[in-house]
PDB file of C-alpha atoms in Angstrom:
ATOM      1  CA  UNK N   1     127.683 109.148  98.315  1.00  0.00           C
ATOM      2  CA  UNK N   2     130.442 106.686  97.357  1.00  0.00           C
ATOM      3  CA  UNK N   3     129.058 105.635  94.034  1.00  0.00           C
ATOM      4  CA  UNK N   4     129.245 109.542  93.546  1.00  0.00           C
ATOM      5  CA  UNK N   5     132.880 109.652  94.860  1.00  0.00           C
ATOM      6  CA  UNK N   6     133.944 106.708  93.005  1.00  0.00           C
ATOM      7  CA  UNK N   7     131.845 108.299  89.350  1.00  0.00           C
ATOM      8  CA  UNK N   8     133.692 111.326  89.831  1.00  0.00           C
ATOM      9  CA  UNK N   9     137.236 109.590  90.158  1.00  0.00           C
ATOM     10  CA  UNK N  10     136.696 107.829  87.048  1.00  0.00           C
ATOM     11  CA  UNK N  11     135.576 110.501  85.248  1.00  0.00           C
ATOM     12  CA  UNK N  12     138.974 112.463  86.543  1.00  0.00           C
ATOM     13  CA  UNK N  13     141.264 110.097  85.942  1.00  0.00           C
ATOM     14  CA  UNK N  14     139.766 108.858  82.218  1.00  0.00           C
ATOM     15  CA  UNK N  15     139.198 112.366  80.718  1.00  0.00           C
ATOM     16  CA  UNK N  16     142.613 112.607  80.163  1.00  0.00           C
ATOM     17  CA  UNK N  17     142.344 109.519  77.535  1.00  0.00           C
ATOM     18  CA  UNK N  18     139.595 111.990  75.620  1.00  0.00           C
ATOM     19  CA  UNK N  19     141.402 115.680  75.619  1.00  0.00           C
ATOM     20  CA  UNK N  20     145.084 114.857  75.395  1.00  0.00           C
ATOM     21  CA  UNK N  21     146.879 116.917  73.068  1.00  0.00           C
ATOM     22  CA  UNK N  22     149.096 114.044  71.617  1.00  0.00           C
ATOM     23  CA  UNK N  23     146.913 113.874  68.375  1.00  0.00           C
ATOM     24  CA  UNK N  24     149.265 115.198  65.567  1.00  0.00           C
ATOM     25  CA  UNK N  25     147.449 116.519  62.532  1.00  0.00           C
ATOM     26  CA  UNK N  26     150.808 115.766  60.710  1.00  0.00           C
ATOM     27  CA  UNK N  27     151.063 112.891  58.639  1.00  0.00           C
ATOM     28  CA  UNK N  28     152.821 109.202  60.019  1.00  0.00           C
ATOM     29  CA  UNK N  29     157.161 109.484  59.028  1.00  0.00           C
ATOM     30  CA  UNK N  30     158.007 107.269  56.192  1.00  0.00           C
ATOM     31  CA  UNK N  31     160.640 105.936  54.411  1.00  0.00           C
ATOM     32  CA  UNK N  32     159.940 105.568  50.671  1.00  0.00           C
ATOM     33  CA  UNK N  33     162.301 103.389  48.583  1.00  0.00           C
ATOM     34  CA  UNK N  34     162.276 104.089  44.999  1.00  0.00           C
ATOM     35  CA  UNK N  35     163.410 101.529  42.341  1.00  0.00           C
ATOM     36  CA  UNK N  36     165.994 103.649  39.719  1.00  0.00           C
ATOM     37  CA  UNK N  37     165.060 103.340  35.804  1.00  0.00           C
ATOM     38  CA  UNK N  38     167.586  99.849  36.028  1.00  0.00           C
ATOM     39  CA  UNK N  39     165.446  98.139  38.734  1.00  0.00           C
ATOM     40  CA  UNK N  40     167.891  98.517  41.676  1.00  0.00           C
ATOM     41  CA  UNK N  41     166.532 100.099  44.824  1.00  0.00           C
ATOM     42  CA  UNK N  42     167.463 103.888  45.039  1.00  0.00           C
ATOM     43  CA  UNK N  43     168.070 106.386  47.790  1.00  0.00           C
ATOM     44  CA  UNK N  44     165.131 106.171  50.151  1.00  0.00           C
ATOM     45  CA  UNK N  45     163.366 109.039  50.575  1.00  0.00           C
ATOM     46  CA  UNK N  46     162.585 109.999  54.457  1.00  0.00           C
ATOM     47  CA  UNK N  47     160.219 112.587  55.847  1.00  0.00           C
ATOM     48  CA  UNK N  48     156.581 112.577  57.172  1.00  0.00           C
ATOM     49  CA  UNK N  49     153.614 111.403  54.565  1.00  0.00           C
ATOM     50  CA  UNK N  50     151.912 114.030  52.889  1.00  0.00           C
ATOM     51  CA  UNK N  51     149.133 112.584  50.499  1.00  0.00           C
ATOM     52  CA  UNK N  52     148.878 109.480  48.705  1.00  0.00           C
ATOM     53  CA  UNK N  53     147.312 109.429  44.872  1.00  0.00           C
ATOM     54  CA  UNK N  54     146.938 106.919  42.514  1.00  0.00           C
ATOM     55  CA  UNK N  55     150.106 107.751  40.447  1.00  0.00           C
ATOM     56  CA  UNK N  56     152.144 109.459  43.274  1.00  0.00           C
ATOM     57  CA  UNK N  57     153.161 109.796  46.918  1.00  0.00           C
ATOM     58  CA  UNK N  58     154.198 113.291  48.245  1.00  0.00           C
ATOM     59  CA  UNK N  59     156.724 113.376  51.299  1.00  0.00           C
ATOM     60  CA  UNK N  60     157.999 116.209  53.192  1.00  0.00           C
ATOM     61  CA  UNK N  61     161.289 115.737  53.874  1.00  0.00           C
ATOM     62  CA  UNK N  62     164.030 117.977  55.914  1.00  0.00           C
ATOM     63  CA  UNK N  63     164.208 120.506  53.578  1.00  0.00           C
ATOM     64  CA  UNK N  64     161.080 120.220  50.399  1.00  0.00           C
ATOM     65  CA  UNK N  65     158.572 118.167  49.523  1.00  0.00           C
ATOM     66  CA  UNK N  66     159.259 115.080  46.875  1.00  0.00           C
ATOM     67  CA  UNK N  67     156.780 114.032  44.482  1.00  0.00           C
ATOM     68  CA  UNK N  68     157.567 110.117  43.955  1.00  0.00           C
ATOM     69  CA  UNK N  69     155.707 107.838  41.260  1.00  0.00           C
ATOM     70  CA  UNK N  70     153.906 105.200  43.228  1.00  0.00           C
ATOM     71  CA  UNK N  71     154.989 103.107  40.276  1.00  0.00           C
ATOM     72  CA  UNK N  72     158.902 103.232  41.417  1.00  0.00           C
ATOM     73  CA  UNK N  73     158.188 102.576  45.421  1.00  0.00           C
ATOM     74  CA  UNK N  74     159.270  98.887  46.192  1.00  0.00           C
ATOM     75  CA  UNK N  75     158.077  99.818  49.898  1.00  0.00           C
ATOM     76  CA  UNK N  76     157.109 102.159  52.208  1.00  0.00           C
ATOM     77  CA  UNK N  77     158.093 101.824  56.293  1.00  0.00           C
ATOM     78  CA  UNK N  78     155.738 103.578  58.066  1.00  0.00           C
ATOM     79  CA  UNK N  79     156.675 104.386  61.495  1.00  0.00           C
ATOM     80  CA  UNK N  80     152.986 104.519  63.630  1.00  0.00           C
ATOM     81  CA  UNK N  81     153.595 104.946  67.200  1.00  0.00           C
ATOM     82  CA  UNK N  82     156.922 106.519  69.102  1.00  0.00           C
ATOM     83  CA  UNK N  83     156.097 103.979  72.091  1.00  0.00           C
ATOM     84  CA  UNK N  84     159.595 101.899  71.326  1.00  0.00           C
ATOM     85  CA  UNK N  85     160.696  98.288  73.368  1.00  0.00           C
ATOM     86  CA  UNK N  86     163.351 100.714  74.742  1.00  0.00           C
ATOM     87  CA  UNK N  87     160.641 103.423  76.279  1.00  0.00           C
ATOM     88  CA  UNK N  88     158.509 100.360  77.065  1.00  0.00           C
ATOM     89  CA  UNK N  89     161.189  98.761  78.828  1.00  0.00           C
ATOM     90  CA  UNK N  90     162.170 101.816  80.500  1.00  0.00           C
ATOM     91  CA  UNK N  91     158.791 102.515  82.192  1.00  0.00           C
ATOM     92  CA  UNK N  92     158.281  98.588  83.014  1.00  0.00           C
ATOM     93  CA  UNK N  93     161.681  98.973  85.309  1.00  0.00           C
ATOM     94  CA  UNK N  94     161.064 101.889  86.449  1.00  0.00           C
ATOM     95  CA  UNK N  95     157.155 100.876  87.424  1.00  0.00           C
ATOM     96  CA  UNK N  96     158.566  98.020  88.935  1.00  0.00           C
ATOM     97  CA  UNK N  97     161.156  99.488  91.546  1.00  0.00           C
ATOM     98  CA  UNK N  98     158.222 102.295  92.376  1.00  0.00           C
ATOM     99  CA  UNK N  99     155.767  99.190  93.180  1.00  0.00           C
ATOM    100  CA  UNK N 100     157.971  97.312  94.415  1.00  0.00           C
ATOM    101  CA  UNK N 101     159.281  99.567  96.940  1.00  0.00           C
ATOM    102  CA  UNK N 102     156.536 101.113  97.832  1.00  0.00           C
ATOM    103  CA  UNK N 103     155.174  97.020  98.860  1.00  0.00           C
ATOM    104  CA  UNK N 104     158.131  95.927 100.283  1.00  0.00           C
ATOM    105  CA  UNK N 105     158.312  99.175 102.489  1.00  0.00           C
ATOM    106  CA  UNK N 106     154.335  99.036 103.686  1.00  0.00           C
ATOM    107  CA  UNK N 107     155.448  95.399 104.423  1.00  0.00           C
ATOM    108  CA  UNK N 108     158.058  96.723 106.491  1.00  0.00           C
ATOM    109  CA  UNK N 109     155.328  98.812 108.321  1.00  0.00           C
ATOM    110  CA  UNK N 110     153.680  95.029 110.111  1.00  0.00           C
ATOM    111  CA  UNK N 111     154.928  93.860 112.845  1.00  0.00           C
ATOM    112  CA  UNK N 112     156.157  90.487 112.506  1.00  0.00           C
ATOM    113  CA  UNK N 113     156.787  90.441 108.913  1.00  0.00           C
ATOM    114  CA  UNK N 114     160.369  89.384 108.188  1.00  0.00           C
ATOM    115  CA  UNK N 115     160.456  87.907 105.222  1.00  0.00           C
ATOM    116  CA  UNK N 116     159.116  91.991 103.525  1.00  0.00           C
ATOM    117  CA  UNK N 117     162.461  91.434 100.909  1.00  0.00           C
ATOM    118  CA  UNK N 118     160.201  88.781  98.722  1.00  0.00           C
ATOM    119  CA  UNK N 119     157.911  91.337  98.454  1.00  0.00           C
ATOM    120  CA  UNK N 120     159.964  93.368  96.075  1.00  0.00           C
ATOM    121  CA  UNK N 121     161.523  90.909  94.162  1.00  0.00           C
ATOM    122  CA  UNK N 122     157.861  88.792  93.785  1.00  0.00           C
ATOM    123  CA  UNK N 123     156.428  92.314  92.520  1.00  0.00           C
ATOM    124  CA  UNK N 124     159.323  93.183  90.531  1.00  0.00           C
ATOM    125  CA  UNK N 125     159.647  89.967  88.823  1.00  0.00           C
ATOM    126  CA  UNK N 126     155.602  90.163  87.476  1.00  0.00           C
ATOM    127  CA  UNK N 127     156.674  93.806  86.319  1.00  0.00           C
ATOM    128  CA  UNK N 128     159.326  92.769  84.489  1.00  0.00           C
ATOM    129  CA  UNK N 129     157.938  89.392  82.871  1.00  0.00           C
ATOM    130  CA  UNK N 130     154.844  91.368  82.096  1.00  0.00           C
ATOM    131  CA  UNK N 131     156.649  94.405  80.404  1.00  0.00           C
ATOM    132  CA  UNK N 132     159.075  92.098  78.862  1.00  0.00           C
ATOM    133  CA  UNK N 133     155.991  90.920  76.738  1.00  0.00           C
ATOM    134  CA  UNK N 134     155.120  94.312  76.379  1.00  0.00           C
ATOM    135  CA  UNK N 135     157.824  95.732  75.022  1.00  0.00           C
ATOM    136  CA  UNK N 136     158.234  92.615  72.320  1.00  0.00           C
ATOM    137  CA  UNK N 137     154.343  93.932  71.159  1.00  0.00           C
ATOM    138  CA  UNK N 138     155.501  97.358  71.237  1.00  0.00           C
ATOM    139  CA  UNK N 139     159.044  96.676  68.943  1.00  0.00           C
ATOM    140  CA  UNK N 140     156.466  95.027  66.163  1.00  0.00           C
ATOM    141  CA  UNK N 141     153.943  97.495  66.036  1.00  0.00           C
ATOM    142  CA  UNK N 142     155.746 100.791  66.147  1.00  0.00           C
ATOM    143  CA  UNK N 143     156.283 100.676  62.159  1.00  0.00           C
ATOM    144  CA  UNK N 144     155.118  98.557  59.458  1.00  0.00           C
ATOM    145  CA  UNK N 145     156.428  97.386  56.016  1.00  0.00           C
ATOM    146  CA  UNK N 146     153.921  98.441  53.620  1.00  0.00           C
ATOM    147  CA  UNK N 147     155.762  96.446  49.503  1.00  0.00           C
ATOM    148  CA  UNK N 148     154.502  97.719  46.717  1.00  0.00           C
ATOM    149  CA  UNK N 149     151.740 100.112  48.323  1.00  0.00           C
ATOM    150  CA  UNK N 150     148.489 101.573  46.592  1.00  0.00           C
ATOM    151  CA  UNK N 151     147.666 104.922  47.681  1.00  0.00           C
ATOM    152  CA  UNK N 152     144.413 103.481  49.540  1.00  0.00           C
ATOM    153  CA  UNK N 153     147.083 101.646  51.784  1.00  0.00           C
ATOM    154  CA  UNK N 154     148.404 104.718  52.252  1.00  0.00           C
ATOM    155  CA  UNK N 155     145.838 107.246  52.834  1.00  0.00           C
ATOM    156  CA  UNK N 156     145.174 106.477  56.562  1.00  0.00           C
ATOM    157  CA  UNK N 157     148.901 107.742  57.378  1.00  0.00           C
ATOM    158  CA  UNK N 158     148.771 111.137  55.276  1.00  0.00           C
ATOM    159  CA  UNK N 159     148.185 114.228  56.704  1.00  0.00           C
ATOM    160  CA  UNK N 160     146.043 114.455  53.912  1.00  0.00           C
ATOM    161  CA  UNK N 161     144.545 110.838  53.494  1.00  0.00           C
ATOM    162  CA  UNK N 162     141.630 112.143  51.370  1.00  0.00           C
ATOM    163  CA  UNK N 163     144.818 113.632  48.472  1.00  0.00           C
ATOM    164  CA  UNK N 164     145.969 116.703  48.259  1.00  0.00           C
ATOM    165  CA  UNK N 165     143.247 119.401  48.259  1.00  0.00           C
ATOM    166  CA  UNK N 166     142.023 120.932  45.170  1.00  0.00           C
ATOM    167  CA  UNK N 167     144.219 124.642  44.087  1.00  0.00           C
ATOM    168  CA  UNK N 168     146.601 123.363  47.151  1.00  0.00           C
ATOM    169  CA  UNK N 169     150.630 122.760  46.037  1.00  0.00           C
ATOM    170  CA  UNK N 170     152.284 120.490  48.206  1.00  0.00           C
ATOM    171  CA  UNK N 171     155.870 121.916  47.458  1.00  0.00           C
ATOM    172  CA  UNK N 172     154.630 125.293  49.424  1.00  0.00           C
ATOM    173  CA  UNK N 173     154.930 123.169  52.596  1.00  0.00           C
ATOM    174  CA  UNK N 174     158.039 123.599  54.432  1.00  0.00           C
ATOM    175  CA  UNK N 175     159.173 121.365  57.498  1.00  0.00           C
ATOM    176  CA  UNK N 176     158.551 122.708  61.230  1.00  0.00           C
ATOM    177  CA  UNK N 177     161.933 124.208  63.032  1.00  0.00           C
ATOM    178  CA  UNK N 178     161.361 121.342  65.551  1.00  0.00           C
ATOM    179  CA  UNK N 179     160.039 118.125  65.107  1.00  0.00           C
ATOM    180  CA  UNK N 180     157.640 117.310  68.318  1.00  0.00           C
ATOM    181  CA  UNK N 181     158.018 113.231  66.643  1.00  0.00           C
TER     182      UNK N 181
END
């Protein structure tokens, strides 16, 4: 009966992992900077990644699509995850005054315990120097700096990473009203 119970819990609580809804089928946002014809860097171009070809890179940006030569990108920031230090560093506090509360305060609930005030600052303290770590991990791997990309370096963050289908024009795309990114 318990290895039931505890199947069932697991199953609850992991499911979520497998159905969440925070797939996008958009592509990753980038920031493509272009070399001008005199081989100075030129106004980056910003938007989310449609396809990547051979000879170009197509980006939706706020208001129409660009068509860039892959030849002129210098580099390409990819930004792969919204998870920043700041929202990492956020939850860490904010997991560690829950935890350590909620200790301290069952502490409180012996008798004879006086010393309950450790408790939080013992619990806190592993929160913090945990998510401190954390959130360094998270700051380096929310983008990456992709110099002088090939399209195949490329692909996996396109909404269309296999190019742009055959008969389909890119420039018919037009941004969504509100960015869920």
């Amino acid at each position: 009966m318990r290895r039931g119970l505890a199947l069932l819990l697991a199953v609850l609580l992991t499911s979520g992992c497998a159905t969440g809804g925070g797939v996008s089928v958009h592509g990753r946002q980038v920031t493509a900077v272009e070399f001008d014809a005199g081989d100075k860097r030129g106004t980056p171009r910003e938007g989310e990644l449609i396809a990547a070809e051979p000879a170009r890179v197509w980006v939706l940006g706020k208001e129409q699509v660009f068509e860039v030569p892959l030849s002129s990108v210098a580099e390409v920031r990819v930004r792969r995850h919204g998870l920043t230090a700041q929202k990492a560093l956020l939850w860490t506090l904010l997991g560690a005054v829950v935890t350590g509360g909620l200790l301290a305060g069952a502490c409180e609930s012996v008798e004879g315990n006086q010393n309950c005030g450790s408790v939080f600052a013992v619990v806190g303290g592993i929160w913090l120097g945990v998510g401190g770590l954390s959130a360094a991990s998270m700051a380096r791997s929310s983008s990456i700096r992709v110099p002088r990309p090939s399209a195949e370096e490329l692909r996996p963050y396109a909404r269309f990473p296999q190019g742009v289908p055959e008969g389909f024009d890119p420039r018919s795309l037009r941004p969504s009203p509100s960015p869920t990114r």
